[in-house]
mmCIF file of C-alpha atoms in Angstrom:
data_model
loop_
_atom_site.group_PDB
_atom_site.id
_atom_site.type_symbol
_atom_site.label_atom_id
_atom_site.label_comp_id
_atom_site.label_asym_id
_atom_site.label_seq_id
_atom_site.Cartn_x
_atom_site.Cartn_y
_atom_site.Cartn_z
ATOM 1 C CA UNK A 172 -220.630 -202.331 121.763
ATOM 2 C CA UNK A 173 -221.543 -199.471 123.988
ATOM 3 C CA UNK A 174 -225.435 -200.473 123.780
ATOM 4 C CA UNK A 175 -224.582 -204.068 124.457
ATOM 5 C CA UNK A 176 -222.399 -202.917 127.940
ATOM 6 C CA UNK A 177 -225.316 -200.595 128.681
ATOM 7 C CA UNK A 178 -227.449 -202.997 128.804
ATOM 8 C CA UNK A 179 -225.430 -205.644 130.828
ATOM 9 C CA UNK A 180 -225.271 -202.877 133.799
ATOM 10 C CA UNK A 181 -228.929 -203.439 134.506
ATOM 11 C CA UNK A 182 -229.234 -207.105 135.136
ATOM 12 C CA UNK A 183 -227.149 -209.543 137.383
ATOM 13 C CA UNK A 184 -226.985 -206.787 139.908
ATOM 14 C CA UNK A 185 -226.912 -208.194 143.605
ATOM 15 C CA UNK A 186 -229.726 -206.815 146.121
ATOM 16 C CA UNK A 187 -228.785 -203.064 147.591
ATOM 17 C CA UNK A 188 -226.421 -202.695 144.455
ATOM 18 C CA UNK A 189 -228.031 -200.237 142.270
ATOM 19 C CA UNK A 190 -226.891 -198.599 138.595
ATOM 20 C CA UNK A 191 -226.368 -195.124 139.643
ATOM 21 C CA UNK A 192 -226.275 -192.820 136.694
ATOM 22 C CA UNK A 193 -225.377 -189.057 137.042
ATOM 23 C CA UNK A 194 -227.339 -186.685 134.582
ATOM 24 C CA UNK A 195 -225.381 -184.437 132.913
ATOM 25 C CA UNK A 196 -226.055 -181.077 130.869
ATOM 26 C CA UNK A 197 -223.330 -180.434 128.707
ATOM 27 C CA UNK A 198 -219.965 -181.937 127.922
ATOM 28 C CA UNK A 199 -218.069 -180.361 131.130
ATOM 29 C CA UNK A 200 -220.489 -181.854 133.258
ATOM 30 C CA UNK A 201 -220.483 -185.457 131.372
ATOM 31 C CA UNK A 202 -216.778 -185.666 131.370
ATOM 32 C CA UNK A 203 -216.982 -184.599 135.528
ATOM 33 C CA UNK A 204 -219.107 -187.620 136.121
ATOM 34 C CA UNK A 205 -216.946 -189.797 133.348
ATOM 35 C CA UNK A 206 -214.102 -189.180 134.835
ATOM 36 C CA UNK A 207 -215.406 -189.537 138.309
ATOM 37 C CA UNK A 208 -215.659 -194.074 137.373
ATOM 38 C CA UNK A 209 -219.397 -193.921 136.377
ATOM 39 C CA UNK A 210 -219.861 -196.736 134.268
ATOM 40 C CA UNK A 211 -222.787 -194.775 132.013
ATOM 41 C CA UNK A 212 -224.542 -191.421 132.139
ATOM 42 C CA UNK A 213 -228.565 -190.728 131.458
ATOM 43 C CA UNK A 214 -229.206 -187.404 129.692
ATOM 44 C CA UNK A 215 -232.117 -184.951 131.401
ATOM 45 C CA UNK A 216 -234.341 -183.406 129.489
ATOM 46 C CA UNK A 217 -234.972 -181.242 131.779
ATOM 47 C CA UNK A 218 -230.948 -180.360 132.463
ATOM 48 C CA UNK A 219 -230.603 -180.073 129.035
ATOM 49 C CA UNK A 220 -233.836 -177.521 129.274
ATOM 50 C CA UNK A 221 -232.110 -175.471 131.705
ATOM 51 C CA UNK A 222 -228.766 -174.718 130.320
ATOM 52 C CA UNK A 223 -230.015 -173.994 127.069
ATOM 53 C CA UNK A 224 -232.364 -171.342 128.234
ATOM 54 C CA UNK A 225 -235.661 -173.011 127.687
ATOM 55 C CA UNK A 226 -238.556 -174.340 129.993
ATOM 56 C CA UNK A 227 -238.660 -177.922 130.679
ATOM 57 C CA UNK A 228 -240.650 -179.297 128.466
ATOM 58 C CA UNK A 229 -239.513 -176.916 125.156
ATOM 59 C CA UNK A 230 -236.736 -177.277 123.994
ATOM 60 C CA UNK A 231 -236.859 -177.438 120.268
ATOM 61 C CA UNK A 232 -235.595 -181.412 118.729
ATOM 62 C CA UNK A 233 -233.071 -180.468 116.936
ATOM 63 C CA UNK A 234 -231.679 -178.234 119.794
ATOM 64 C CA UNK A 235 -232.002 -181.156 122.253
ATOM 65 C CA UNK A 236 -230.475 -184.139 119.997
ATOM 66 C CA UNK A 237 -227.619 -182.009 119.416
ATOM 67 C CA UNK A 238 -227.295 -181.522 122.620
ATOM 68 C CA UNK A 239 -227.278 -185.192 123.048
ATOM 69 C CA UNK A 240 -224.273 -185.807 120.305
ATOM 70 C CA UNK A 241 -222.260 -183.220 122.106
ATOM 71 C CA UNK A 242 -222.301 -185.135 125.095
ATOM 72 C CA UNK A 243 -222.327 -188.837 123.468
ATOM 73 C CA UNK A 244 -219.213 -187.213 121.741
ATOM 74 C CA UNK A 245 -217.379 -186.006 124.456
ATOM 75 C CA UNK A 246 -217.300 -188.819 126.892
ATOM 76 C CA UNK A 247 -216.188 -192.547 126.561
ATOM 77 C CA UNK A 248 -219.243 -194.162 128.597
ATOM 78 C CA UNK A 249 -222.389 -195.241 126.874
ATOM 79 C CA UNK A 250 -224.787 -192.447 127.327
ATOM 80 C CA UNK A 251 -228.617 -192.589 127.206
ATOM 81 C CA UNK A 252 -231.050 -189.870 127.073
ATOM 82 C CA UNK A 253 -234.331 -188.447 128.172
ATOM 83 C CA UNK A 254 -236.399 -187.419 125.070
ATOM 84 C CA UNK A 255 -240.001 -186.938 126.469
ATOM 85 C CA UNK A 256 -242.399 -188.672 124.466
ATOM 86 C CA UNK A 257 -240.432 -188.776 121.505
ATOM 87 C CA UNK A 258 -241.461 -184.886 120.410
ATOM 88 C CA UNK A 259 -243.978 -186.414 117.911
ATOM 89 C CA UNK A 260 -241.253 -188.201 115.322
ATOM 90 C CA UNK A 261 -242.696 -191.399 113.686
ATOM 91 C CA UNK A 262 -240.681 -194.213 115.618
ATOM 92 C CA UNK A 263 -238.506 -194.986 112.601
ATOM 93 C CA UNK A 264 -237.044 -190.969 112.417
ATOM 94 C CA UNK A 265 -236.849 -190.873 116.326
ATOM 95 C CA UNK A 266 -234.781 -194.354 116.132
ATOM 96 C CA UNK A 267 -232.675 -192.722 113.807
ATOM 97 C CA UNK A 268 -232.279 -189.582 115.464
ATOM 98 C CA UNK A 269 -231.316 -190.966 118.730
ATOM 99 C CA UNK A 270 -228.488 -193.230 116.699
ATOM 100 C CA UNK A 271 -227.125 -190.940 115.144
ATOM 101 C CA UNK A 272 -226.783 -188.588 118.037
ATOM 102 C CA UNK A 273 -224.761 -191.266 119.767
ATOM 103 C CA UNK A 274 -227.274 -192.482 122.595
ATOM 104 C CA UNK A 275 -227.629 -196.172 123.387
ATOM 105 C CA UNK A 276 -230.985 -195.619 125.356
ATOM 106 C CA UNK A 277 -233.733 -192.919 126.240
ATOM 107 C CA UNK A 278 -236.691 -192.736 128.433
ATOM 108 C CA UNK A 279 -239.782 -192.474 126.539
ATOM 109 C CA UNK A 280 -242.836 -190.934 129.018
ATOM 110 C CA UNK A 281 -246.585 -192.076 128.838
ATOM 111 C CA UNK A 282 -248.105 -188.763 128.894
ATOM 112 C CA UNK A 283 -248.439 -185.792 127.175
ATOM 113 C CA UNK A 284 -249.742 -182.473 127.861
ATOM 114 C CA UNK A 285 -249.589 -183.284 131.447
ATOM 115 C CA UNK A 286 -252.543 -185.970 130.495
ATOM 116 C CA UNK A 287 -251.591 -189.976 130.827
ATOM 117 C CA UNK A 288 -251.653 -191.715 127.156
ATOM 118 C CA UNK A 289 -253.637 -194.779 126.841
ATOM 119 C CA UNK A 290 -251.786 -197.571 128.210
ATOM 120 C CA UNK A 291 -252.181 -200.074 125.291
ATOM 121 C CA UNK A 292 -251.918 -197.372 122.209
ATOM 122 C CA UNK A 293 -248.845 -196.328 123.850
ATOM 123 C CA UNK A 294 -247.505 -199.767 124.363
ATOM 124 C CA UNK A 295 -248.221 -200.214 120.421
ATOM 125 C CA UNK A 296 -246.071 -197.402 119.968
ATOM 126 C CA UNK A 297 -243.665 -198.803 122.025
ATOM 127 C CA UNK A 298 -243.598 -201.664 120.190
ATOM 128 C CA UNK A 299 -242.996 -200.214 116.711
ATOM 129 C CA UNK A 300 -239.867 -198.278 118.570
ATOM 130 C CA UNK A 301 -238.232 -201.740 119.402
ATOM 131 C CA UNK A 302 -239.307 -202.951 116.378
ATOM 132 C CA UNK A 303 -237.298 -200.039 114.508
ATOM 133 C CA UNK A 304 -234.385 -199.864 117.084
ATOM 134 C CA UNK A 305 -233.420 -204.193 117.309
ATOM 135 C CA UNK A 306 -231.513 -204.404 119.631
ATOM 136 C CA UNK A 307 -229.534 -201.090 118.781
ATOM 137 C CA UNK A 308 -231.256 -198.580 121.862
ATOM 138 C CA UNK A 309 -232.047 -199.417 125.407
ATOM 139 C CA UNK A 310 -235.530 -198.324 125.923
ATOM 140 C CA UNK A 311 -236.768 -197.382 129.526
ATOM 141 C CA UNK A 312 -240.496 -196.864 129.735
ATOM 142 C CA UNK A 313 -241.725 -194.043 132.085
ATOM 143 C CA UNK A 314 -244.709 -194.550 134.422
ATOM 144 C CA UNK A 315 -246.106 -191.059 134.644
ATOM 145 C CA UNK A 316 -249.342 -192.651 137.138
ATOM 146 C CA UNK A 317 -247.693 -190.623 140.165
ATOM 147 C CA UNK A 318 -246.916 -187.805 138.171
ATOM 148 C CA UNK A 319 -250.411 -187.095 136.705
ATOM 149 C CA UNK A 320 -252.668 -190.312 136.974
ATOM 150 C CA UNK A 321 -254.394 -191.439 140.187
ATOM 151 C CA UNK A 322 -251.187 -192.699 142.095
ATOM 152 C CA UNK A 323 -252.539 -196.022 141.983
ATOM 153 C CA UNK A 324 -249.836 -198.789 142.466
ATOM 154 C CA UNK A 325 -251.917 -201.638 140.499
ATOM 155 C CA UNK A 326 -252.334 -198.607 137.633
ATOM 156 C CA UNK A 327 -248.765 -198.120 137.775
ATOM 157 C CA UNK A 328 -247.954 -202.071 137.583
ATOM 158 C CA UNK A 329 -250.505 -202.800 134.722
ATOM 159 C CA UNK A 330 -248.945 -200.315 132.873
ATOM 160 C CA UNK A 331 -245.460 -201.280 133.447
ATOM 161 C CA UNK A 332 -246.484 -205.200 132.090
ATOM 162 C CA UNK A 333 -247.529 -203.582 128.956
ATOM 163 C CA UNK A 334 -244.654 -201.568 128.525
ATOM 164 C CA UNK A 335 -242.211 -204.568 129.168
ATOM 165 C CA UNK A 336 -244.066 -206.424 127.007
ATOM 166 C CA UNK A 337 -244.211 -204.503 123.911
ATOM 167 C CA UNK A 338 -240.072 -204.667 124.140
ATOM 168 C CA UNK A 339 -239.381 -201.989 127.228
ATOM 169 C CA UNK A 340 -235.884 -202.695 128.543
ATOM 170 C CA UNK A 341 -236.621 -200.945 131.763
ATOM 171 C CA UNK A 342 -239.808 -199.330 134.059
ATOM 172 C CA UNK A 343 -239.273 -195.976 135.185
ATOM 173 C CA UNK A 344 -242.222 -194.837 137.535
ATOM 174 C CA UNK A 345 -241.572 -191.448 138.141
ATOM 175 C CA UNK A 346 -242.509 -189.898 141.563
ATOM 176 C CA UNK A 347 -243.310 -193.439 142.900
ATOM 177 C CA UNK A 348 -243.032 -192.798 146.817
ATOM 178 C CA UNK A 349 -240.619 -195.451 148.067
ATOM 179 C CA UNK A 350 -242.858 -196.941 150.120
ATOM 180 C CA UNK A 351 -244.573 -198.058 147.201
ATOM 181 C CA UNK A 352 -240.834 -199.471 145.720
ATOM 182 C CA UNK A 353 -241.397 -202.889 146.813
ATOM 183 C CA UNK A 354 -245.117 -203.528 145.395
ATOM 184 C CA UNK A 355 -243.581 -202.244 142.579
ATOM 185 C CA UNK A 356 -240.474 -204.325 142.750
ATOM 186 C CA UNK A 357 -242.571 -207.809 143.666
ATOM 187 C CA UNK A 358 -245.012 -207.400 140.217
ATOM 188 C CA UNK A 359 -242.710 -206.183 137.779
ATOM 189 C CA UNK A 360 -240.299 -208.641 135.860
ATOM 190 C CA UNK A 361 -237.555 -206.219 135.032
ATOM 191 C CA UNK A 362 -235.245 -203.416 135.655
ATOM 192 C CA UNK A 363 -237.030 -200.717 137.693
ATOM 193 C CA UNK A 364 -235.188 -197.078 137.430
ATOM 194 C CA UNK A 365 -236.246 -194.671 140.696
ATOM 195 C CA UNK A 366 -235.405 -191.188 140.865
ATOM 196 C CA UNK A 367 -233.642 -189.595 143.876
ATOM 197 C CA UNK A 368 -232.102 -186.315 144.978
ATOM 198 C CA UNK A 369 -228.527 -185.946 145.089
ATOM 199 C CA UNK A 370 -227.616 -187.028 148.528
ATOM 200 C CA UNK A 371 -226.611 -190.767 149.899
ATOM 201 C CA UNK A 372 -229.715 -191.407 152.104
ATOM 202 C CA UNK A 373 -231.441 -191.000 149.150
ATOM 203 C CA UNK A 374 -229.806 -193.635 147.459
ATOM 204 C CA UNK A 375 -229.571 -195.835 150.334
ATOM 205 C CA UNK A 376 -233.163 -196.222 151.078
ATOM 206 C CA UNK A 377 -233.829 -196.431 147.487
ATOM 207 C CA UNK A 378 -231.385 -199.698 147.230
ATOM 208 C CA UNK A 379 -232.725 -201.175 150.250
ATOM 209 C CA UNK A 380 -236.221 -200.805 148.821
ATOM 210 C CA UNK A 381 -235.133 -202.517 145.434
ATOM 211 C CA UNK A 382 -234.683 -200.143 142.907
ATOM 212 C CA UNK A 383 -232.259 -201.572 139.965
ATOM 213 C CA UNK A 384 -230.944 -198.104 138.615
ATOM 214 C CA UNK A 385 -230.983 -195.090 140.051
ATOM 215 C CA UNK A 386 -231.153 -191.302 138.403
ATOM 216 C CA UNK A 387 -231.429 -187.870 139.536
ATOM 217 C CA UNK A 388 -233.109 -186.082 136.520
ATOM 218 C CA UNK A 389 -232.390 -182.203 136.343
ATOM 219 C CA UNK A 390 -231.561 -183.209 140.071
ATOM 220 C CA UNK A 391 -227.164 -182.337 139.511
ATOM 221 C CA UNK A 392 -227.821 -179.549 137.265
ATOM 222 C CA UNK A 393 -230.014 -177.476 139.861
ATOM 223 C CA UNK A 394 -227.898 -178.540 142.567
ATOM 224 C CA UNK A 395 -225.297 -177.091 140.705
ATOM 225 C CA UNK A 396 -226.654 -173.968 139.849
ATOM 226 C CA UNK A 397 -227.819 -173.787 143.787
ATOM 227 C CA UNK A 398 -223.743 -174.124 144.379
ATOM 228 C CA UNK A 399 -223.286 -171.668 141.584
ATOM 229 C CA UNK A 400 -225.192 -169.103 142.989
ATOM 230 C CA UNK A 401 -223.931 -169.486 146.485
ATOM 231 C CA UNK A 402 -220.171 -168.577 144.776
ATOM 232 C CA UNK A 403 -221.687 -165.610 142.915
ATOM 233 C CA UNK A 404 -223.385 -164.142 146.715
ATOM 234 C CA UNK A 405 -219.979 -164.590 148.198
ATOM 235 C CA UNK A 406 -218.529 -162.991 145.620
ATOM 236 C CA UNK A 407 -220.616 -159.799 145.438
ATOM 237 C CA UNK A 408 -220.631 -159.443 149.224
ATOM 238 C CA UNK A 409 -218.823 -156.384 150.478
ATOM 239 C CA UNK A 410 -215.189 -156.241 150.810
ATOM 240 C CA UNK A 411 -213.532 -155.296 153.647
ATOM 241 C CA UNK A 412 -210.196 -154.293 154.009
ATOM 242 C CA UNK A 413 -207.790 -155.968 157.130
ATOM 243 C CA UNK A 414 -204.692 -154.255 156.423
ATOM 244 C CA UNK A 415 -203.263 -152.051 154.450
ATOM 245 C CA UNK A 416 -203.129 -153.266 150.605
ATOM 246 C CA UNK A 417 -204.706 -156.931 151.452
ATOM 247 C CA UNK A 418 -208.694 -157.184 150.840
ATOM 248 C CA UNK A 419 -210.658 -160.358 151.397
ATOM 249 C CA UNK A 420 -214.147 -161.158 150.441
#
């Protein structure tokens, strides 16, 4: 059911109306957003990097899907994840890993090593995902041509047909400048997820430009920390007595 409501979020949308899905790193932060009205919640890898102690990029499988049941667990929204590019399971195992940890999608990236896959091979591999998942996961392809490729709108676009045509529910092109949103937008036939910081003129200019679904990757968990750390300056910052027997920081 929750895959199936997922899924409904990202189509029938009216212009300027994006998805807007928070990313949380652990359960407190999930049920913060949950209970906030957001209709669904996308998992960062990256977030889920951070609070575990690791680099982005390493966090060990096992540590990261269990991560991902935690959360899936903890909230009553349908909750999809980030999971890189799939940490090297065979698409049948990572299907089944991503079940059973309770997610109803995932982004899947189209690099690795900081080095863009072949388009087609990866769409192949793509296609043996949906093929293993039916209709069971929500699958958003990442573009990674602005992350590491040339930057190239028409790579970014003949990419993005592949993906959606090996089963893709969803293009992510990660890094796209906005100005490049509606080129995007006008040649791809299907959801397109854009990342923004946390802030509403992000967002704004992002649904003007036509995104369908908007994320913030490790975006909430750093500005957290940044908010965190402000508390913890405060905190330590001399005290200084105004009357006899009263102290404020």
């Amino acid at each position: 059911m929750h895959v199936a409501t997922f899924r409904a979020l990202h189509h029938g949308r009216a212009p300027g109306d994006p998805l807007i899905l928070p990313g949380p790193w652990d359960v407190a932060s999930a049920r913060v957003f949950a209970n906030a009205g957001f209709p669904a919640l996308a998992i960062p890898s990256a977030g889920i990097a951070a609070s575990l102690g690791y680099a982005d990029g390493s966090t060990p499988p096992e540590e990261m899907f269990a991560a991902i049941a935690r959360i899936a667990r903890g909230v009553p929204v349908p909750v999809s994840a980030d999971v890189e590019d799939g940490y090297g399971l065979a698409p049948g195992e990572l299907v089944g890993r991503l079940l059973e940890a309770g997610a109803v999608g995932c982004n899947l990236e189209d690099s690795e090593n900081a080095t863009l896959k072949d388009p087609r091979r990866h769409a192949d591999w793509l296609a043996e995902v949906r093929a293993h998942a039916g209709d069971a996961l929500f699958i958003n392809a990442r573009v990674d041509t602005f992350l590491f490729g040339s930057g190239d709108p028409a790579d970014a676009l003949a990419r993005a047909r592949l993906y959606l045509a090996a089963g893709a529910d969803c293009i992510y092109p990660l890094l796209a400048p906005p100005e490049v949103l509606p080129v995007l937008r006008e040649g791809i036939e299907g959801p397109i997820n854009m990342a923004a910081q946390p802030g509403i003129s992000s967002i704004i200019d992002l649904a003007r430009l036509g995104a369908t679904r908007i994320t913030f990757g490790p975006g909430m968990q750093q500005h957290a920390t940044r908010a965190t750390g402000e508390l913890a300056t405060r905190l330590r910052a001399p005290v200084r007595e105004t009357e006899p027997g009263v102290v404020c920081l």
